[in-house]
Amino acid sequence: MSQFRFINSSAASEVRIYRNSGDACKAAAELIVELVQKKNDARLGLATGSTPIPVYQELVRQHQAGSVAFSQVQTFNLDEYYPISPLSDQSYRWFMNHHLFKHINIPANQTHVLDGTVPASFADQHAVDFESWIHQAGGLDLQLLGIGRNGHIGFNEPFEASVESACNLPTRLVELHPVTRADAAPAFGGLENVPTHALTVGTRAILNARRILILAFGANKADAVKASLTGPPVSTVPASLLQMRADRVVWMLDEAAAAGLNS
Ligand code: F6R
């Protein structure tokens, strides 16, 4: 593993580059285990997608080996398609149950995932409530993130705005970016089946997490990683906004995703 601070004009971000994604995911799981061992009621912000699956496998392994208990932990997931049933295997509620929650000793009512079944007229209120639950729980001790090819974090998609307002986005219903929908098409059996909308935790709650781990693997993430770390913080590359909290952020990359940092 090589580790360094990537310094650009606005921030010094901690970057760790691993030989492969498996090593990076083990290291990410280790950081989460250490946190929960120290603070057994840790508040974890969790991500879905292909990137963190091995992290969850390692957390399950460590739990089954008796190294870590989750009975006091609370989790808050980043996002959920809208509308979607939690019983659908494309839903993020299903994903979390399948990859993590059902294998560890966390009570169901301590796992929070935005609800893709709320009526449209309540979606905004549900999003407000969800963010207030994070707040009432004392905020997030750790936020795990992946990154979209378009630089999104959660489903905070690229858009034109000032950095200040882009860092202050509330939890809300959003329209998905065409790149995000295209990337989700295989899982939904075709673009026409991908929801056009999603509920997402906003940048405000993400950036308030006391520690932020962002994972990116593979050559198809290299451009987004490069733009996020080497360019200025801009709303059109949402992960670049992490520079505004560089002291809390650790980028965990494989060599392919880090390729653009050398050039
Ligand atoms: C998922 C999420 C997204 C993903 C991103 C990368 O909860 O918040 O931002 O992290 O789209 O997805 P994968 O890991 O599938 O490449």
PDB file of C-alpha atoms and ligand atoms in Angstrom:
ATOM      1  CA  MET A   1       0.000   0.000   0.000  1.00  0.00           C
ATOM      2  CA  SER A   2       1.301   3.466  -0.724  1.00  0.00           C
ATOM      3  CA  GLN A   3      -0.084   6.367   1.221  1.00  0.00           C
ATOM      4  CA  PHE A   4       0.304  10.065   0.686  1.00  0.00           C
ATOM      5  CA  ARG A   5      -1.386  13.402   0.949  1.00  0.00           C
ATOM      6  CA  PHE A   6      -2.509  14.651  -2.419  1.00  0.00           C
ATOM      7  CA  ILE A   7      -2.019  18.379  -2.340  1.00  0.00           C
ATOM      8  CA  ASN A   8      -3.729  20.674  -4.790  1.00  0.00           C
ATOM      9  CA  SER A   9      -4.375  24.365  -4.464  1.00  0.00           C
ATOM     10  CA  SER A  10      -7.357  23.979  -2.159  1.00  0.00           C
ATOM     11  CA  ALA A  11      -6.750  20.928   0.024  1.00  0.00           C
ATOM     12  CA  ALA A  12      -4.478  18.105   1.126  1.00  0.00           C
ATOM     13  CA  SER A  13      -6.434  14.886   0.847  1.00  0.00           C
ATOM     14  CA  GLU A  14      -5.243  11.576   2.276  1.00  0.00           C
ATOM     15  CA  VAL A  15      -4.949   8.979  -0.467  1.00  0.00           C
ATOM     16  CA  ARG A  16      -4.142   5.296   0.036  1.00  0.00           C
ATOM     17  CA  ILE A  17      -3.435   3.185  -3.004  1.00  0.00           C
ATOM     18  CA  TYR A  18      -3.654  -0.603  -2.698  1.00  0.00           C
ATOM     19  CA  ARG A  19      -2.391  -3.354  -5.004  1.00  0.00           C
ATOM     20  CA  ASN A  20      -5.981  -4.426  -5.598  1.00  0.00           C
ATOM     21  CA  SER A  21      -9.541  -3.726  -4.504  1.00  0.00           C
ATOM     22  CA  GLY A  22      -9.567  -6.749  -2.189  1.00  0.00           C
ATOM     23  CA  ASP A  23      -6.756  -5.299  -0.085  1.00  0.00           C
ATOM     24  CA  ALA A  24      -8.461  -1.890  -0.032  1.00  0.00           C
ATOM     25  CA  CYS A  25     -11.778  -3.401   1.094  1.00  0.00           C
ATOM     26  CA  LYS A  26     -10.071  -5.372   3.882  1.00  0.00           C
ATOM     27  CA  ALA A  27      -8.413  -2.155   5.064  1.00  0.00           C
ATOM     28  CA  ALA A  28     -11.726  -0.263   4.937  1.00  0.00           C
ATOM     29  CA  ALA A  29     -13.452  -3.028   6.924  1.00  0.00           C
ATOM     30  CA  GLU A  30     -10.614  -2.927   9.455  1.00  0.00           C
ATOM     31  CA  LEU A  31     -11.135   0.819  10.000  1.00  0.00           C
ATOM     32  CA  ILE A  32     -14.856   0.215  10.573  1.00  0.00           C
ATOM     33  CA  VAL A  33     -14.188  -2.678  12.965  1.00  0.00           C
ATOM     34  CA  GLU A  34     -11.706  -0.565  14.939  1.00  0.00           C
ATOM     35  CA  LEU A  35     -14.258   2.230  15.204  1.00  0.00           C
ATOM     36  CA  VAL A  36     -17.024  -0.109  16.430  1.00  0.00           C
ATOM     37  CA  GLN A  37     -14.652  -1.794  18.888  1.00  0.00           C
ATOM     38  CA  LYS A  38     -13.859   1.627  20.346  1.00  0.00           C
ATOM     39  CA  LYS A  39     -17.403   3.001  20.130  1.00  0.00           C
ATOM     40  CA  ASN A  40     -19.903   0.159  20.262  1.00  0.00           C
ATOM     41  CA  ASP A  41     -22.825   2.493  19.460  1.00  0.00           C
ATOM     42  CA  ALA A  42     -21.132   3.997  16.385  1.00  0.00           C
ATOM     43  CA  ARG A  43     -23.327   5.696  13.773  1.00  0.00           C
ATOM     44  CA  LEU A  44     -22.334   4.416  10.347  1.00  0.00           C
ATOM     45  CA  GLY A  45     -23.313   5.916   7.014  1.00  0.00           C
ATOM     46  CA  LEU A  46     -23.292   3.104   4.464  1.00  0.00           C
ATOM     47  CA  ALA A  47     -23.153   2.837   0.680  1.00  0.00           C
ATOM     48  CA  THR A  48     -24.394   0.220  -1.757  1.00  0.00           C
ATOM     49  CA  GLY A  49     -23.241  -0.653  -5.295  1.00  0.00           C
ATOM     50  CA  SER A  50     -20.592  -3.154  -6.324  1.00  0.00           C
ATOM     51  CA  THR A  51     -17.686  -1.342  -4.647  1.00  0.00           C
ATOM     52  CA  PRO A  52     -18.396  -1.984  -0.934  1.00  0.00           C
ATOM     53  CA  ILE A  53     -19.613  -5.599  -1.227  1.00  0.00           C
ATOM     54  CA  PRO A  54     -16.227  -7.071  -0.151  1.00  0.00           C
ATOM     55  CA  VAL A  55     -16.150  -4.593   2.760  1.00  0.00           C
ATOM     56  CA  TYR A  56     -19.441  -6.027   3.990  1.00  0.00           C
ATOM     57  CA  GLN A  57     -18.197  -9.593   3.443  1.00  0.00           C
ATOM     58  CA  GLU A  58     -15.203  -8.817   5.628  1.00  0.00           C
ATOM     59  CA  LEU A  59     -17.401  -7.215   8.324  1.00  0.00           C
ATOM     60  CA  VAL A  60     -19.564 -10.357   8.324  1.00  0.00           C
ATOM     61  CA  ARG A  61     -16.453 -12.550   8.574  1.00  0.00           C
ATOM     62  CA  GLN A  62     -15.079 -10.539  11.484  1.00  0.00           C
ATOM     63  CA  HIS A  63     -18.459 -10.596  13.215  1.00  0.00           C
ATOM     64  CA  GLN A  64     -18.731 -14.361  12.813  1.00  0.00           C
ATOM     65  CA  ALA A  65     -15.185 -14.729  14.144  1.00  0.00           C
ATOM     66  CA  GLY A  66     -16.310 -12.867  17.276  1.00  0.00           C
ATOM     67  CA  SER A  67     -14.148  -9.780  16.676  1.00  0.00           C
ATOM     68  CA  VAL A  68     -16.948  -7.220  16.493  1.00  0.00           C
ATOM     69  CA  ALA A  69     -20.552  -6.811  17.653  1.00  0.00           C
ATOM     70  CA  PHE A  70     -23.149  -4.549  16.074  1.00  0.00           C
ATOM     71  CA  SER A  71     -25.959  -4.735  18.639  1.00  0.00           C
ATOM     72  CA  GLN A  72     -25.645  -1.046  19.575  1.00  0.00           C
ATOM     73  CA  VAL A  73     -24.654   0.293  16.154  1.00  0.00           C
ATOM     74  CA  GLN A  74     -27.013   2.410  14.053  1.00  0.00           C
ATOM     75  CA  THR A  75     -26.684   2.561  10.286  1.00  0.00           C
ATOM     76  CA  PHE A  76     -27.982   5.141   7.817  1.00  0.00           C
ATOM     77  CA  ASN A  77     -27.799   4.286   4.150  1.00  0.00           C
ATOM     78  CA  LEU A  78     -26.991   6.895   1.574  1.00  0.00           C
ATOM     79  CA  ASP A  79     -29.740   6.352  -0.926  1.00  0.00           C
ATOM     80  CA  GLU A  80     -32.603   4.345  -2.390  1.00  0.00           C
ATOM     81  CA  TYR A  81     -34.255   4.245  -5.762  1.00  0.00           C
ATOM     82  CA  TYR A  82     -37.687   5.846  -5.962  1.00  0.00           C
ATOM     83  CA  PRO A  83     -40.156   4.342  -6.271  1.00  0.00           C
ATOM     84  CA  ILE A  84     -39.096   0.812  -5.392  1.00  0.00           C
ATOM     85  CA  SER A  85     -40.263  -1.962  -3.099  1.00  0.00           C
ATOM     86  CA  PRO A  86     -37.852  -3.096  -0.358  1.00  0.00           C
ATOM     87  CA  LEU A  87     -38.652  -6.631  -1.523  1.00  0.00           C
ATOM     88  CA  SER A  88     -37.250  -5.952  -4.987  1.00  0.00           C
ATOM     89  CA  ASP A  89     -33.722  -7.323  -5.298  1.00  0.00           C
ATOM     90  CA  GLN A  90     -32.684  -4.076  -7.035  1.00  0.00           C
ATOM     91  CA  SER A  91     -33.623  -2.065  -3.960  1.00  0.00           C
ATOM     92  CA  TYR A  92     -30.886  -0.888  -1.655  1.00  0.00           C
ATOM     93  CA  ARG A  93     -32.862  -2.140   1.358  1.00  0.00           C
ATOM     94  CA  TRP A  94     -32.727  -5.616  -0.143  1.00  0.00           C
ATOM     95  CA  PHE A  95     -29.006  -5.162  -0.936  1.00  0.00           C
ATOM     96  CA  MET A  96     -28.162  -4.209   2.636  1.00  0.00           C
ATOM     97  CA  ASN A  97     -30.207  -7.014   4.162  1.00  0.00           C
ATOM     98  CA  HIS A  98     -28.633  -9.507   1.763  1.00  0.00           C
ATOM     99  CA  HIS A  99     -24.994  -8.396   2.025  1.00  0.00           C
ATOM    100  CA  LEU A 100     -24.785  -7.267   5.640  1.00  0.00           C
ATOM    101  CA  PHE A 101     -27.709  -6.873   8.000  1.00  0.00           C
ATOM    102  CA  LYS A 102     -29.047 -10.435   8.037  1.00  0.00           C
ATOM    103  CA  HIS A 103     -25.554 -11.788   8.782  1.00  0.00           C
ATOM    104  CA  ILE A 104     -24.740  -9.587  11.785  1.00  0.00           C
ATOM    105  CA  ASN A 105     -26.385  -8.916  15.137  1.00  0.00           C
ATOM    106  CA  ILE A 106     -27.850  -5.509  14.348  1.00  0.00           C
ATOM    107  CA  PRO A 107     -31.520  -5.023  15.312  1.00  0.00           C
ATOM    108  CA  ALA A 108     -33.611  -4.188  12.239  1.00  0.00           C
ATOM    109  CA  ASN A 109     -34.867  -0.939  13.762  1.00  0.00           C
ATOM    110  CA  GLN A 110     -31.301   0.343  14.013  1.00  0.00           C
ATOM    111  CA  THR A 111     -30.793   0.024  10.247  1.00  0.00           C
ATOM    112  CA  HIS A 112     -32.142   3.042   8.391  1.00  0.00           C
ATOM    113  CA  VAL A 113     -32.634   3.009   4.636  1.00  0.00           C
ATOM    114  CA  LEU A 114     -34.657   5.661   2.816  1.00  0.00           C
ATOM    115  CA  ASP A 115     -38.078   4.228   1.980  1.00  0.00           C
ATOM    116  CA  GLY A 116     -38.782   3.850  -1.728  1.00  0.00           C
ATOM    117  CA  THR A 117     -42.455   3.149  -1.034  1.00  0.00           C
ATOM    118  CA  VAL A 118     -43.524   6.461   0.508  1.00  0.00           C
ATOM    119  CA  PRO A 119     -46.280   8.172  -1.476  1.00  0.00           C
ATOM    120  CA  ALA A 120     -44.940  10.930  -3.753  1.00  0.00           C
ATOM    121  CA  SER A 121     -46.691  13.558  -1.656  1.00  0.00           C
ATOM    122  CA  PHE A 122     -44.687  12.425   1.419  1.00  0.00           C
ATOM    123  CA  ALA A 123     -41.298  11.902  -0.239  1.00  0.00           C
ATOM    124  CA  ASP A 124     -39.997  15.364   0.684  1.00  0.00           C
ATOM    125  CA  GLN A 125     -41.133  15.014   4.293  1.00  0.00           C
ATOM    126  CA  HIS A 126     -39.625  11.524   4.508  1.00  0.00           C
ATOM    127  CA  ALA A 127     -36.282  12.901   3.317  1.00  0.00           C
ATOM    128  CA  VAL A 128     -36.414  15.691   5.920  1.00  0.00           C
ATOM    129  CA  ASP A 129     -37.276  13.132   8.624  1.00  0.00           C
ATOM    130  CA  PHE A 130     -34.439  10.828   7.570  1.00  0.00           C
ATOM    131  CA  GLU A 131     -31.869  13.597   7.897  1.00  0.00           C
ATOM    132  CA  SER A 132     -33.295  14.562  11.283  1.00  0.00           C
ATOM    133  CA  TRP A 133     -32.848  10.946  12.462  1.00  0.00           C
ATOM    134  CA  ILE A 134     -29.153  11.207  11.562  1.00  0.00           C
ATOM    135  CA  HIS A 135     -28.969  14.469  13.445  1.00  0.00           C
ATOM    136  CA  GLN A 136     -30.827  13.133  16.484  1.00  0.00           C
ATOM    137  CA  ALA A 137     -28.521  10.122  16.569  1.00  0.00           C
ATOM    138  CA  GLY A 138     -25.620  12.549  17.010  1.00  0.00           C
ATOM    139  CA  GLY A 139     -24.440  12.635  13.390  1.00  0.00           C
ATOM    140  CA  LEU A 140     -22.357  10.070  11.570  1.00  0.00           C
ATOM    141  CA  ASP A 141     -19.108   8.801  13.054  1.00  0.00           C
ATOM    142  CA  LEU A 142     -18.122   7.409   9.681  1.00  0.00           C
ATOM    143  CA  GLN A 143     -19.497   7.708   6.152  1.00  0.00           C
ATOM    144  CA  LEU A 144     -18.554   5.047   3.614  1.00  0.00           C
ATOM    145  CA  LEU A 145     -18.783   6.254   0.010  1.00  0.00           C
ATOM    146  CA  GLY A 146     -18.338   4.969  -3.502  1.00  0.00           C
ATOM    147  CA  ILE A 147     -18.075   7.305  -6.474  1.00  0.00           C
ATOM    148  CA  GLY A 148     -20.035   7.357  -9.703  1.00  0.00           C
ATOM    149  CA  ARG A 149     -18.304   7.596 -13.092  1.00  0.00           C
ATOM    150  CA  ASN A 150     -19.738  11.109 -13.225  1.00  0.00           C
ATOM    151  CA  GLY A 151     -18.269  11.933  -9.814  1.00  0.00           C
ATOM    152  CA  HIS A 152     -21.513  11.570  -7.859  1.00  0.00           C
ATOM    153  CA  ILE A 153     -21.529  10.695  -4.145  1.00  0.00           C
ATOM    154  CA  GLY A 154     -24.711   9.111  -2.888  1.00  0.00           C
ATOM    155  CA  PHE A 155     -27.062  10.231  -5.633  1.00  0.00           C
ATOM    156  CA  ASN A 156     -25.865  13.832  -5.425  1.00  0.00           C
ATOM    157  CA  GLU A 157     -25.440  14.246  -9.151  1.00  0.00           C
ATOM    158  CA  PRO A 158     -23.361  16.857 -11.010  1.00  0.00           C
ATOM    159  CA  PHE A 159     -25.135  20.197 -11.465  1.00  0.00           C
ATOM    160  CA  GLU A 160     -24.301  23.877 -11.791  1.00  0.00           C
ATOM    161  CA  ALA A 161     -24.214  25.753  -8.483  1.00  0.00           C
ATOM    162  CA  SER A 162     -21.874  27.586  -6.164  1.00  0.00           C
ATOM    163  CA  VAL A 163     -19.608  25.404  -4.029  1.00  0.00           C
ATOM    164  CA  GLU A 164     -21.360  26.715  -0.934  1.00  0.00           C
ATOM    165  CA  SER A 165     -24.808  25.597  -2.030  1.00  0.00           C
ATOM    166  CA  ALA A 166     -23.494  22.329  -3.497  1.00  0.00           C
ATOM    167  CA  CYS A 167     -22.046  21.474  -0.050  1.00  0.00           C
ATOM    168  CA  ASN A 168     -25.324  22.221   1.684  1.00  0.00           C
ATOM    169  CA  LEU A 169     -27.738  19.971  -0.144  1.00  0.00           C
ATOM    170  CA  PRO A 170     -30.373  18.396   2.083  1.00  0.00           C
ATOM    171  CA  THR A 171     -31.580  14.813   1.946  1.00  0.00           C
ATOM    172  CA  ARG A 172     -34.144  14.820  -0.858  1.00  0.00           C
ATOM    173  CA  LEU A 173     -35.771  13.273  -3.903  1.00  0.00           C
ATOM    174  CA  VAL A 174     -33.570  13.683  -7.003  1.00  0.00           C
ATOM    175  CA  GLU A 175     -33.648  12.914 -10.690  1.00  0.00           C
ATOM    176  CA  LEU A 176     -30.933  10.442 -11.668  1.00  0.00           C
ATOM    177  CA  HIS A 177     -28.230  11.506 -14.133  1.00  0.00           C
ATOM    178  CA  PRO A 178     -28.162   9.677 -17.509  1.00  0.00           C
ATOM    179  CA  VAL A 179     -24.732   8.147 -16.681  1.00  0.00           C
ATOM    180  CA  THR A 180     -26.084   6.821 -13.376  1.00  0.00           C
ATOM    181  CA  ARG A 181     -29.119   5.293 -15.074  1.00  0.00           C
ATOM    182  CA  ALA A 182     -26.964   3.766 -17.819  1.00  0.00           C
ATOM    183  CA  ASP A 183     -24.670   2.186 -15.213  1.00  0.00           C
ATOM    184  CA  ALA A 184     -27.688   0.731 -13.396  1.00  0.00           C
ATOM    185  CA  ALA A 185     -29.281  -0.659 -16.570  1.00  0.00           C
ATOM    186  CA  PRO A 186     -27.755  -4.171 -16.383  1.00  0.00           C
ATOM    187  CA  ALA A 187     -29.053  -4.651 -12.825  1.00  0.00           C
ATOM    188  CA  PHE A 188     -32.546  -3.638 -13.940  1.00  0.00           C
ATOM    189  CA  GLY A 189     -32.526  -5.665 -17.157  1.00  0.00           C
ATOM    190  CA  GLY A 190     -32.499  -2.573 -19.407  1.00  0.00           C
ATOM    191  CA  LEU A 191     -32.421   1.204 -19.206  1.00  0.00           C
ATOM    192  CA  GLU A 192     -36.192   1.445 -19.557  1.00  0.00           C
ATOM    193  CA  ASN A 193     -36.599  -0.345 -16.199  1.00  0.00           C
ATOM    194  CA  VAL A 194     -34.222   1.914 -14.237  1.00  0.00           C
ATOM    195  CA  PRO A 195     -36.115   4.348 -11.999  1.00  0.00           C
ATOM    196  CA  THR A 196     -35.777   7.960 -13.076  1.00  0.00           C
ATOM    197  CA  HIS A 197     -35.596   9.158  -9.470  1.00  0.00           C
ATOM    198  CA  ALA A 198     -34.037   8.314  -6.125  1.00  0.00           C
ATOM    199  CA  LEU A 199     -33.951   9.497  -2.550  1.00  0.00           C
ATOM    200  CA  THR A 200     -30.486  10.516  -1.407  1.00  0.00           C
ATOM    201  CA  VAL A 201     -28.794  11.794   1.688  1.00  0.00           C
ATOM    202  CA  GLY A 202     -27.504  15.235   0.748  1.00  0.00           C
ATOM    203  CA  THR A 203     -23.987  16.593   0.719  1.00  0.00           C
ATOM    204  CA  ARG A 204     -24.708  18.482   3.951  1.00  0.00           C
ATOM    205  CA  ALA A 205     -25.061  15.317   6.071  1.00  0.00           C
ATOM    206  CA  ILE A 206     -22.301  13.495   4.165  1.00  0.00           C
ATOM    207  CA  LEU A 207     -19.795  16.302   4.697  1.00  0.00           C
ATOM    208  CA  ASN A 208     -20.722  16.533   8.372  1.00  0.00           C
ATOM    209  CA  ALA A 209     -19.636  12.935   9.015  1.00  0.00           C
ATOM    210  CA  ARG A 210     -16.687  12.854  11.387  1.00  0.00           C
ATOM    211  CA  ARG A 211     -14.743  10.529   9.092  1.00  0.00           C
ATOM    212  CA  ILE A 212     -15.333   9.813   5.418  1.00  0.00           C
ATOM    213  CA  LEU A 213     -13.937   6.788   3.566  1.00  0.00           C
ATOM    214  CA  ILE A 214     -14.334   6.943  -0.187  1.00  0.00           C
ATOM    215  CA  LEU A 215     -13.546   3.826  -2.207  1.00  0.00           C
ATOM    216  CA  ALA A 216     -12.907   3.743  -5.952  1.00  0.00           C
ATOM    217  CA  PHE A 217     -11.756   0.764  -7.975  1.00  0.00           C
ATOM    218  CA  GLY A 218     -11.109   0.109 -11.635  1.00  0.00           C
ATOM    219  CA  ALA A 219     -10.063   2.104 -14.669  1.00  0.00           C
ATOM    220  CA  ASN A 220     -13.596   3.367 -15.264  1.00  0.00           C
ATOM    221  CA  LYS A 221     -13.360   5.437 -12.052  1.00  0.00           C
ATOM    222  CA  ALA A 222      -9.943   6.962 -12.881  1.00  0.00           C
ATOM    223  CA  ASP A 223     -11.303  10.118 -14.548  1.00  0.00           C
ATOM    224  CA  ALA A 224     -13.721  10.840 -11.693  1.00  0.00           C
ATOM    225  CA  VAL A 225     -10.970  10.270  -9.109  1.00  0.00           C
ATOM    226  CA  LYS A 226      -8.587  12.528 -11.003  1.00  0.00           C
ATOM    227  CA  ALA A 227     -11.159  15.317 -11.335  1.00  0.00           C
ATOM    228  CA  SER A 228     -12.108  15.005  -7.658  1.00  0.00           C
ATOM    229  CA  LEU A 229      -8.566  15.239  -6.365  1.00  0.00           C
ATOM    230  CA  THR A 230      -6.633  17.313  -8.886  1.00  0.00           C
ATOM    231  CA  GLY A 231      -9.273  19.848  -9.881  1.00  0.00           C
ATOM    232  CA  PRO A 232     -10.870  22.534  -7.727  1.00  0.00           C
ATOM    233  CA  PRO A 233     -13.979  21.717  -5.657  1.00  0.00           C
ATOM    234  CA  VAL A 234     -16.930  22.159  -8.026  1.00  0.00           C
ATOM    235  CA  SER A 235     -20.607  21.190  -8.042  1.00  0.00           C
ATOM    236  CA  THR A 236     -20.169  19.506 -11.425  1.00  0.00           C
ATOM    237  CA  VAL A 237     -17.879  16.898  -9.782  1.00  0.00           C
ATOM    238  CA  PRO A 238     -19.665  16.252  -6.473  1.00  0.00           C
ATOM    239  CA  ALA A 239     -16.834  14.120  -4.993  1.00  0.00           C
ATOM    240  CA  SER A 240     -14.486  17.093  -5.418  1.00  0.00           C
ATOM    241  CA  LEU A 241     -16.540  18.782  -2.675  1.00  0.00           C
ATOM    242  CA  LEU A 242     -14.862  16.368  -0.245  1.00  0.00           C
ATOM    243  CA  GLN A 243     -11.865  18.702  -0.508  1.00  0.00           C
ATOM    244  CA  MET A 244     -13.864  21.055   1.704  1.00  0.00           C
ATOM    245  CA  ARG A 245     -13.433  18.464   4.501  1.00  0.00           C
ATOM    246  CA  ALA A 246     -10.065  17.072   3.416  1.00  0.00           C
ATOM    247  CA  ASP A 247      -8.921  16.546   7.013  1.00  0.00           C
ATOM    248  CA  ARG A 248     -11.693  13.970   7.552  1.00  0.00           C
ATOM    249  CA  VAL A 249     -11.470  12.148   4.239  1.00  0.00           C
ATOM    250  CA  VAL A 250      -9.495   9.060   3.239  1.00  0.00           C
ATOM    251  CA  TRP A 251      -9.505   7.987  -0.407  1.00  0.00           C
ATOM    252  CA  MET A 252      -8.929   4.229  -0.733  1.00  0.00           C
ATOM    253  CA  LEU A 253      -8.065   3.329  -4.321  1.00  0.00           C
ATOM    254  CA  ASP A 254      -6.736   0.467  -6.350  1.00  0.00           C
ATOM    255  CA  GLU A 255      -3.956   1.162  -8.840  1.00  0.00           C
ATOM    256  CA  ALA A 256      -6.305   1.394 -11.814  1.00  0.00           C
ATOM    257  CA  ALA A 257      -8.537   4.018 -10.211  1.00  0.00           C
ATOM    258  CA  ALA A 258      -5.462   5.995  -9.112  1.00  0.00           C
ATOM    259  CA  ALA A 259      -3.879   5.959 -12.585  1.00  0.00           C
ATOM    260  CA  GLY A 260      -4.818   9.559 -13.390  1.00  0.00           C
ATOM    261  CA  LEU A 261      -3.108  10.940 -10.282  1.00  0.00           C
ATOM    262  CA  ASN A 262       0.349  10.359 -11.751  1.00  0.00           C
ATOM    263  CA  SER A 263      -0.168  12.102 -15.051  1.00  0.00           C
TER     264      SER A 263
HETATM  265  C1  F6R B   1     -24.648   3.797  -3.668  1.00  0.00           C
HETATM  266  C2  F6R B   1     -24.145   5.133  -3.952  1.00  0.00           C
HETATM  267  C3  F6R B   1     -23.472   5.448  -5.245  1.00  0.00           C
HETATM  268  C4  F6R B   1     -22.372   4.444  -5.588  1.00  0.00           C
HETATM  269  C5  F6R B   1     -21.710   4.781  -6.915  1.00  0.00           C
HETATM  270  C6  F6R B   1     -20.693   3.737  -7.323  1.00  0.00           C
HETATM  271  O1  F6R B   1     -25.235   3.752  -2.389  1.00  0.00           O
HETATM  272  O2  F6R B   1     -24.290   5.991  -3.139  1.00  0.00           O
HETATM  273  O3  F6R B   1     -22.940   6.747  -5.184  1.00  0.00           O
HETATM  274  O4  F6R B   1     -21.416   4.437  -4.568  1.00  0.00           O
HETATM  275  O5  F6R B   1     -22.668   4.894  -7.916  1.00  0.00           O
HETATM  276  O6  F6R B   1     -21.347   2.527  -7.588  1.00  0.00           O
HETATM  277  P1  F6R B   1     -20.513   1.183  -7.827  1.00  0.00           P
HETATM  278  O7  F6R B   1     -19.879   0.846  -6.526  1.00  0.00           O
HETATM  279  O8  F6R B   1     -21.552   0.153  -8.193  1.00  0.00           O
HETATM  280  O9  F6R B   1     -19.528   1.464  -8.906  1.00  0.00           O
END
